[in-house]
PDB file of C-alpha atoms in Angstrom:
ATOM      1  CA  MET A 147       2.789   9.249  15.689  1.00 63.00           C
ATOM      2  CA  ARG A 148       3.541  11.880  12.992  1.00 81.00           C
ATOM      3  CA  PRO A 149       1.168  15.055  12.612  1.00 85.00           C
ATOM      4  CA  LYS A 150       0.442  14.164   9.228  1.00 87.00           C
ATOM      5  CA  ARG A 151      -0.770  10.500  10.346  1.00 88.00           C
ATOM      6  CA  VAL A 152      -2.693  12.212  13.643  1.00 91.00           C
ATOM      7  CA  LEU A 153      -4.743  14.580  11.226  1.00 93.00           C
ATOM      8  CA  LEU A 154      -5.317  12.089   8.454  1.00 93.00           C
ATOM      9  CA  SER A 155      -6.546   9.441  11.039  1.00 93.00           C
ATOM     10  CA  ALA A 156      -8.690  11.901  12.851  1.00 94.00           C
ATOM     11  CA  ALA A 157     -10.418  12.899   9.743  1.00 95.00           C
ATOM     12  CA  LEU A 158     -10.973   9.487   8.660  1.00 96.00           C
ATOM     13  CA  ILE A 159     -12.245   8.287  11.871  1.00 95.00           C
ATOM     14  CA  VAL A 160     -14.762  11.090  12.128  1.00 95.00           C
ATOM     15  CA  VAL A 161     -16.252  10.713   8.495  1.00 96.00           C
ATOM     16  CA  ALA A 162     -16.374   6.718   8.998  1.00 95.00           C
ATOM     17  CA  LEU A 163     -18.354   7.357  12.267  1.00 94.00           C
ATOM     18  CA  VAL A 164     -20.684   9.921  10.822  1.00 94.00           C
ATOM     19  CA  VAL A 165     -21.467   7.729   7.962  1.00 95.00           C
ATOM     20  CA  GLN A 166     -21.779   4.781  10.075  1.00 93.00           C
ATOM     21  CA  VAL A 167     -24.280   6.249  12.377  1.00 91.00           C
ATOM     22  CA  SER A 168     -26.262   8.200   9.938  1.00 92.00           C
ATOM     23  CA  VAL A 169     -26.482   6.328   6.873  1.00 93.00           C
ATOM     24  CA  LEU A 170     -25.399   2.486   7.514  1.00 92.00           C
ATOM     25  CA  ALA A 171     -27.384   2.260  10.714  1.00 88.00           C
ATOM     26  CA  ARG A 172     -30.420   3.768   9.421  1.00 89.00           C
ATOM     27  CA  LEU A 173     -30.428   1.131   6.382  1.00 89.00           C
ATOM     28  CA  GLN A 174     -32.509  -1.373   8.683  1.00 85.00           C
ATOM     29  CA  LEU A 175     -30.209  -4.450   7.381  1.00 89.00           C
ATOM     30  CA  PRO A 176     -30.944  -7.599   9.327  1.00 89.00           C
ATOM     31  CA  GLY A 177     -28.335  -8.348  12.134  1.00 86.00           C
ATOM     32  CA  ALA A 178     -25.194  -6.344  12.509  1.00 88.00           C
ATOM     33  CA  VAL A 179     -24.379  -2.859  11.003  1.00 89.00           C
ATOM     34  CA  PRO A 180     -21.605  -2.541   8.425  1.00 92.00           C
ATOM     35  CA  ASP A 181     -18.682  -1.753  10.473  1.00 94.00           C
ATOM     36  CA  LEU A 182     -16.978   1.129   8.513  1.00 95.00           C
ATOM     37  CA  LEU A 183     -14.882   2.242  11.659  1.00 95.00           C
ATOM     38  CA  LEU A 184     -13.438  -1.195  11.789  1.00 96.00           C
ATOM     39  CA  LEU A 185     -12.447  -1.065   8.112  1.00 96.00           C
ATOM     40  CA  VAL A 186     -10.744   2.257   8.548  1.00 96.00           C
ATOM     41  CA  VAL A 187      -8.749   1.091  11.570  1.00 96.00           C
ATOM     42  CA  LEU A 188      -7.547  -2.065   9.736  1.00 95.00           C
ATOM     43  CA  ALA A 189      -6.403  -0.174   6.772  1.00 94.00           C
ATOM     44  CA  LEU A 190      -4.654   2.374   8.845  1.00 94.00           C
ATOM     45  CA  GLY A 191      -2.904  -0.336  10.651  1.00 93.00           C
ATOM     46  CA  LEU A 192      -1.786  -2.174   7.615  1.00 92.00           C
ATOM     47  CA  VAL A 193       0.039   1.026   6.852  1.00 92.00           C
ATOM     48  CA  TYR A 194       1.104   2.546  10.084  1.00 92.00           C
ATOM     49  CA  GLY A 195       2.123  -0.622  11.759  1.00 91.00           C
ATOM     50  CA  PRO A 196       1.193  -2.131  15.266  1.00 93.00           C
ATOM     51  CA  THR A 197       1.615   1.125  17.240  1.00 93.00           C
ATOM     52  CA  GLY A 198      -0.059   3.234  14.786  1.00 93.00           C
ATOM     53  CA  GLY A 199      -3.026   0.506  14.464  1.00 94.00           C
ATOM     54  CA  CYS A 200      -3.355   0.491  18.312  1.00 95.00           C
ATOM     55  CA  ILE A 201      -3.519   4.263  18.988  1.00 95.00           C
ATOM     56  CA  THR A 202      -5.836   4.682  16.014  1.00 95.00           C
ATOM     57  CA  GLY A 203      -8.035   1.888  17.032  1.00 95.00           C
ATOM     58  CA  PHE A 204      -8.178   3.012  20.519  1.00 96.00           C
ATOM     59  CA  ALA A 205      -9.271   6.600  19.530  1.00 95.00           C
ATOM     60  CA  ALA A 206     -11.738   5.356  17.076  1.00 95.00           C
ATOM     61  CA  GLY A 207     -13.351   3.030  19.798  1.00 93.00           C
ATOM     62  CA  LEU A 208     -13.215   5.678  22.314  1.00 94.00           C
ATOM     63  CA  LEU A 209     -15.171   8.174  20.108  1.00 93.00           C
ATOM     64  CA  ALA A 210     -17.869   5.388  19.147  1.00 91.00           C
ATOM     65  CA  ASP A 211     -18.254   4.838  22.839  1.00 90.00           C
ATOM     66  CA  VAL A 212     -19.239   8.482  23.659  1.00 90.00           C
ATOM     67  CA  ALA A 213     -20.874   9.410  20.557  1.00 85.00           C
ATOM     68  CA  PRO A 214     -24.620   9.317  20.274  1.00 80.00           C
ATOM     69  CA  PRO A 215     -26.678   6.934  20.253  1.00 74.00           C
ATOM     70  CA  SER A 216     -24.319   4.784  21.987  1.00 73.00           C
ATOM     71  CA  ASP A 217     -25.536   2.901  24.860  1.00 71.00           C
ATOM     72  CA  HIS A 218     -22.912   1.005  26.125  1.00 75.00           C
ATOM     73  CA  ALA A 219     -20.089   1.254  28.639  1.00 77.00           C
ATOM     74  CA  VAL A 220     -17.342   3.871  27.785  1.00 83.00           C
ATOM     75  CA  GLY A 221     -14.279   2.005  26.783  1.00 86.00           C
ATOM     76  CA  ARG A 222     -15.969  -1.232  25.368  1.00 88.00           C
ATOM     77  CA  TYR A 223     -15.414  -0.534  21.780  1.00 91.00           C
ATOM     78  CA  ALA A 224     -12.199   1.332  22.363  1.00 93.00           C
ATOM     79  CA  LEU A 225     -10.510  -2.160  23.862  1.00 93.00           C
ATOM     80  CA  VAL A 226     -12.203  -3.951  20.782  1.00 94.00           C
ATOM     81  CA  LEU A 227     -10.441  -1.794  18.073  1.00 95.00           C
ATOM     82  CA  CYS A 228      -7.348  -1.178  20.026  1.00 96.00           C
ATOM     83  CA  LEU A 229      -6.591  -4.662  20.009  1.00 96.00           C
ATOM     84  CA  LEU A 230      -7.619  -5.295  16.503  1.00 96.00           C
ATOM     85  CA  GLY A 231      -5.659  -2.351  14.999  1.00 95.00           C
ATOM     86  CA  TYR A 232      -2.465  -3.648  16.747  1.00 96.00           C
ATOM     87  CA  ALA A 233      -3.226  -7.187  15.000  1.00 94.00           C
ATOM     88  CA  ALA A 234      -3.670  -5.573  11.699  1.00 93.00           C
ATOM     89  CA  GLY A 235      -0.353  -3.445  12.168  1.00 92.00           C
ATOM     90  CA  LEU A 236       1.488  -6.693  12.830  1.00 91.00           C
ATOM     91  CA  ALA A 237       0.236  -8.089   9.530  1.00 86.00           C
ATOM     92  CA  ARG A 238       1.281  -5.022   7.797  1.00 84.00           C
ATOM     93  CA  PRO A 239       3.282  -6.077   4.363  1.00 72.00           C
ATOM     94  CA  GLU A 240       7.067  -5.725   4.646  1.00 68.00           C
ATOM     95  CA  SER A 241       7.116  -3.525   1.460  1.00 59.00           C
ATOM     96  CA  GLY A 242       4.329  -1.474   2.652  1.00 55.00           C
ATOM     97  CA  ARG A 243       2.255  -2.212  -0.379  1.00 61.00           C
ATOM     98  CA  LEU A 244      -0.323  -4.836  -1.212  1.00 62.00           C
ATOM     99  CA  ARG A 245       0.540  -7.489  -3.504  1.00 65.00           C
ATOM    100  CA  SER A 246      -2.878  -9.049  -3.539  1.00 69.00           C
ATOM    101  CA  VAL A 247      -6.448  -8.541  -2.342  1.00 73.00           C
ATOM    102  CA  THR A 248      -6.346 -12.002  -0.382  1.00 80.00           C
ATOM    103  CA  GLY A 249      -4.361 -10.628   2.566  1.00 79.00           C
ATOM    104  CA  PRO A 250      -6.446  -7.716   3.323  1.00 82.00           C
ATOM    105  CA  LEU A 251      -9.927  -9.697   2.687  1.00 89.00           C
ATOM    106  CA  ALA A 252      -8.876 -12.529   5.250  1.00 90.00           C
ATOM    107  CA  ALA A 253      -7.813  -9.788   7.664  1.00 90.00           C
ATOM    108  CA  VAL A 254     -11.229  -7.986   7.267  1.00 94.00           C
ATOM    109  CA  ALA A 255     -13.140 -11.308   7.860  1.00 94.00           C
ATOM    110  CA  VAL A 256     -11.085 -12.253  10.740  1.00 94.00           C
ATOM    111  CA  ALA A 257     -11.628  -8.855  12.220  1.00 94.00           C
ATOM    112  CA  ALA A 258     -15.062  -8.802  11.623  1.00 94.00           C
ATOM    113  CA  ILE A 259     -15.693 -12.057  13.589  1.00 94.00           C
ATOM    114  CA  ALA A 260     -13.353 -11.313  16.260  1.00 94.00           C
ATOM    115  CA  SER A 261     -14.595  -7.751  16.843  1.00 93.00           C
ATOM    116  CA  THR A 262     -18.241  -9.079  17.484  1.00 91.00           C
ATOM    117  CA  LEU A 263     -16.971 -12.114  19.536  1.00 92.00           C
ATOM    118  CA  LEU A 264     -14.871  -9.621  21.612  1.00 91.00           C
ATOM    119  CA  TYR A 265     -17.480  -6.924  22.024  1.00 89.00           C
ATOM    120  CA  ALA A 266     -20.004  -9.343  23.262  1.00 86.00           C
ATOM    121  CA  ALA A 267     -17.638 -11.096  25.370  1.00 87.00           C
ATOM    122  CA  VAL A 268     -16.639  -7.716  27.176  1.00 85.00           C
ATOM    123  CA  GLY A 269     -20.341  -6.715  27.236  1.00 79.00           C
ATOM    124  CA  ALA A 270     -20.936 -10.250  29.233  1.00 79.00           C
ATOM    125  CA  LEU A 271     -17.995  -9.121  31.442  1.00 82.00           C
ATOM    126  CA  VAL A 272     -19.749  -6.090  32.541  1.00 73.00           C
ATOM    127  CA  GLY A 273     -23.263  -7.479  32.656  1.00 71.00           C
ATOM    128  CA  ASP A 274     -24.628  -6.476  29.126  1.00 66.00           C
ATOM    129  CA  THR A 275     -26.402  -9.831  27.681  1.00 61.00           C
ATOM    130  CA  ALA A 276     -27.977  -7.892  24.841  1.00 58.00           C
ATOM    131  CA  ALA A 277     -26.020 -10.216  22.232  1.00 55.00           C
ATOM    132  CA  ARG A 278     -27.779 -13.183  23.638  1.00 58.00           C
ATOM    133  CA  HIS A 279     -31.343 -11.768  22.984  1.00 57.00           C
ATOM    134  CA  VAL A 280     -30.294 -10.880  19.220  1.00 63.00           C
ATOM    135  CA  GLY A 281     -28.609 -13.949  18.394  1.00 77.00           C
ATOM    136  CA  LEU A 282     -24.741 -13.851  18.425  1.00 83.00           C
ATOM    137  CA  LEU A 283     -24.441 -16.408  15.500  1.00 87.00           C
ATOM    138  CA  GLY A 284     -26.682 -14.084  13.413  1.00 87.00           C
ATOM    139  CA  LEU A 285     -24.695 -10.869  14.652  1.00 89.00           C
ATOM    140  CA  VAL A 286     -21.280 -12.773  13.671  1.00 92.00           C
ATOM    141  CA  LEU A 287     -22.414 -13.777  10.171  1.00 93.00           C
ATOM    142  CA  THR A 288     -23.843 -10.686   8.970  1.00 93.00           C
ATOM    143  CA  ALA A 289     -21.066  -8.819  10.411  1.00 93.00           C
ATOM    144  CA  LEU A 290     -18.614 -10.858   8.304  1.00 94.00           C
ATOM    145  CA  LEU A 291     -20.685 -10.477   5.153  1.00 95.00           C
ATOM    146  CA  TYR A 292     -21.365  -6.811   5.301  1.00 95.00           C
ATOM    147  CA  ASP A 293     -17.769  -5.793   6.113  1.00 95.00           C
ATOM    148  CA  VAL A 294     -16.352  -8.233   3.523  1.00 95.00           C
ATOM    149  CA  LEU A 295     -18.737  -6.865   0.938  1.00 94.00           C
ATOM    150  CA  LEU A 296     -17.929  -3.435   1.973  1.00 94.00           C
ATOM    151  CA  ALA A 297     -13.959  -3.740   2.292  1.00 94.00           C
ATOM    152  CA  PRO A 298     -13.154  -3.570  -1.278  1.00 92.00           C
ATOM    153  CA  PHE A 299     -14.633  -0.111  -1.693  1.00 93.00           C
ATOM    154  CA  VAL A 300     -12.927   1.074   1.571  1.00 94.00           C
ATOM    155  CA  VAL A 301      -9.503  -0.733   2.532  1.00 93.00           C
ATOM    156  CA  PRO A 302      -7.702   0.109  -0.774  1.00 91.00           C
ATOM    157  CA  GLY A 303      -8.496   3.642  -0.854  1.00 92.00           C
ATOM    158  CA  VAL A 304      -7.783   4.366   2.750  1.00 94.00           C
ATOM    159  CA  MET A 305      -4.281   2.541   2.311  1.00 92.00           C
ATOM    160  CA  ALA A 306      -3.431   4.595  -0.739  1.00 90.00           C
ATOM    161  CA  LEU A 307      -4.270   7.735   0.938  1.00 93.00           C
ATOM    162  CA  ALA A 308      -2.163   6.866   3.764  1.00 91.00           C
ATOM    163  CA  ARG A 309       0.522   6.178   1.972  1.00 89.00           C
ATOM    164  CA  ARG A 310       0.306   9.027  -0.144  1.00 88.00           C
ATOM    165  CA  THR A 311      -0.116  11.568   2.929  1.00 84.00           C
ATOM    166  CA  ASP A 312       2.848  10.345   4.792  1.00 74.00           C
ATOM    167  CA  PRO A 313       5.031   7.846   3.050  1.00 69.00           C
ATOM    168  CA  ASP A 314       7.398   5.516   4.945  1.00 59.00           C
ATOM    169  CA  PRO A 315      10.940   6.801   4.347  1.00 46.00           C
ATOM    170  CA  MET A 316      12.143   3.055   4.427  1.00 41.00           C
ATOM    171  CA  VAL A 317       9.763   2.043   1.700  1.00 41.00           C
ATOM    172  CA  ALA A 318      10.659   5.053  -0.318  1.00 40.00           C
ATOM    173  CA  ALA A 319      14.096   4.226  -0.387  1.00 39.00           C
ATOM    174  CA  GLY A 320      13.552   0.789  -1.160  1.00 38.00           C
ATOM    175  CA  GLY A 321      14.335  -0.876   2.033  1.00 37.00           C
ATOM    176  CA  GLY A 322      10.946  -2.459   2.605  1.00 37.00           C
ATOM    177  CA  GLY A 323      10.509  -0.961   6.338  1.00 37.00           C
ATOM    178  CA  SER A 324      12.385  -3.622   7.708  1.00 36.00           C
ATOM    179  CA  LEU A 325      15.594  -4.400   9.206  1.00 36.00           C
ATOM    180  CA  LEU A 326      16.488  -6.959   6.446  1.00 35.00           C
ATOM    181  CA  GLY A 327      15.783  -4.058   3.927  1.00 40.00           C
ATOM    182  CA  THR A 328      17.810  -1.897   6.056  1.00 34.00           C
ATOM    183  CA  VAL A 329      20.787  -4.086   5.995  1.00 34.00           C
ATOM    184  CA  SER A 330      20.061  -4.610   2.231  1.00 40.00           C
ATOM    185  CA  HIS A 331      20.404  -1.148   1.489  1.00 40.00           C
ATOM    186  CA  TYR A 332      23.385  -0.428   3.389  1.00 36.00           C
ATOM    187  CA  ALA A 333      24.952  -3.554   1.881  1.00 42.00           C
ATOM    188  CA  ARG A 334      24.192  -2.311  -1.752  1.00 47.00           C
ATOM    189  CA  ALA A 335      25.577   1.460  -0.935  1.00 46.00           C
ATOM    190  CA  ALA A 336      28.780   0.031   0.363  1.00 48.00           C
ATOM    191  CA  SER A 337      29.114  -2.245  -2.780  1.00 50.00           C
ATOM    192  CA  TYR A 338      28.682   0.678  -5.077  1.00 46.00           C
ATOM    193  CA  GLY A 339      31.228   3.017  -3.023  1.00 50.00           C
ATOM    194  CA  LYS A 340      33.617  -0.159  -3.657  1.00 48.00           C
ATOM    195  CA  ARG A 341      33.464  -0.352  -7.149  1.00 49.00           C
ATOM    196  CA  LYS A 342      33.617   3.564  -7.375  1.00 47.00           C
ATOM    197  CA  ASN A 343      36.781   4.065  -5.505  1.00 48.00           C
ATOM    198  CA  ARG A 344      38.447   1.037  -7.387  1.00 48.00           C
ATOM    199  CA  SER A 345      41.107   2.455  -9.701  1.00 41.00           C
ATOM    200  CA  PRO A 346      41.102   1.673 -13.451  1.00 44.00           C
ATOM    201  CA  GLY A 347      44.660   0.855 -13.416  1.00 46.00           C
ATOM    202  CA  LEU A 348      44.715  -1.879 -11.171  1.00 40.00           C
ATOM    203  CA  VAL A 349      41.895  -3.824 -13.278  1.00 41.00           C
ATOM    204  CA  LYS A 350      43.865  -6.787 -15.122  1.00 43.00           C
ATOM    205  CA  ARG A 351      43.645  -6.879 -18.938  1.00 43.00           C
ATOM    206  CA  PRO A 352      43.886 -10.030 -20.894  1.00 43.00           C
TER     207      PRO A 352
END
């Protein structure tokens, strides 16, 4: 990852974790706690792509694993956010910009459900059965509700900040950040060069 991306991602992760632990976790809402850290990872993955989303998710999850008052095995949430950050990167718009809010909201909804289920599944593998006592269905439904309600206030702003801080050179050049965009960009440049080098004396006139 580029230095600007690393610095921005680190700052956003730390702020999100502090707000989640010191504010959201103290609201005593029924069921799950709104996952601000997950929303930041998804937003950065939608801008930086699968590699950036995977690295950001792993770092964010590992920080959450070791930050107090964490009471679960280290690496558990890192694995979950790593997978979800990678998946969000795969869903990155080719233009690098959102065309509607439907896609990110759908990604948040799927990620809210997947993160709760994956976290419970990894916990079951290491012998942590706390989710069974709390009620897995209730955790899934409340996580889905809280994260979707919080997403419009977090995801667009984080994505806009990420694009402004470190714009994708292919997007800025009009290439869309994809192989097809690159080919079309060079095709337009070649076509322009042919028109520029064409001699006016060779043009047939009626």
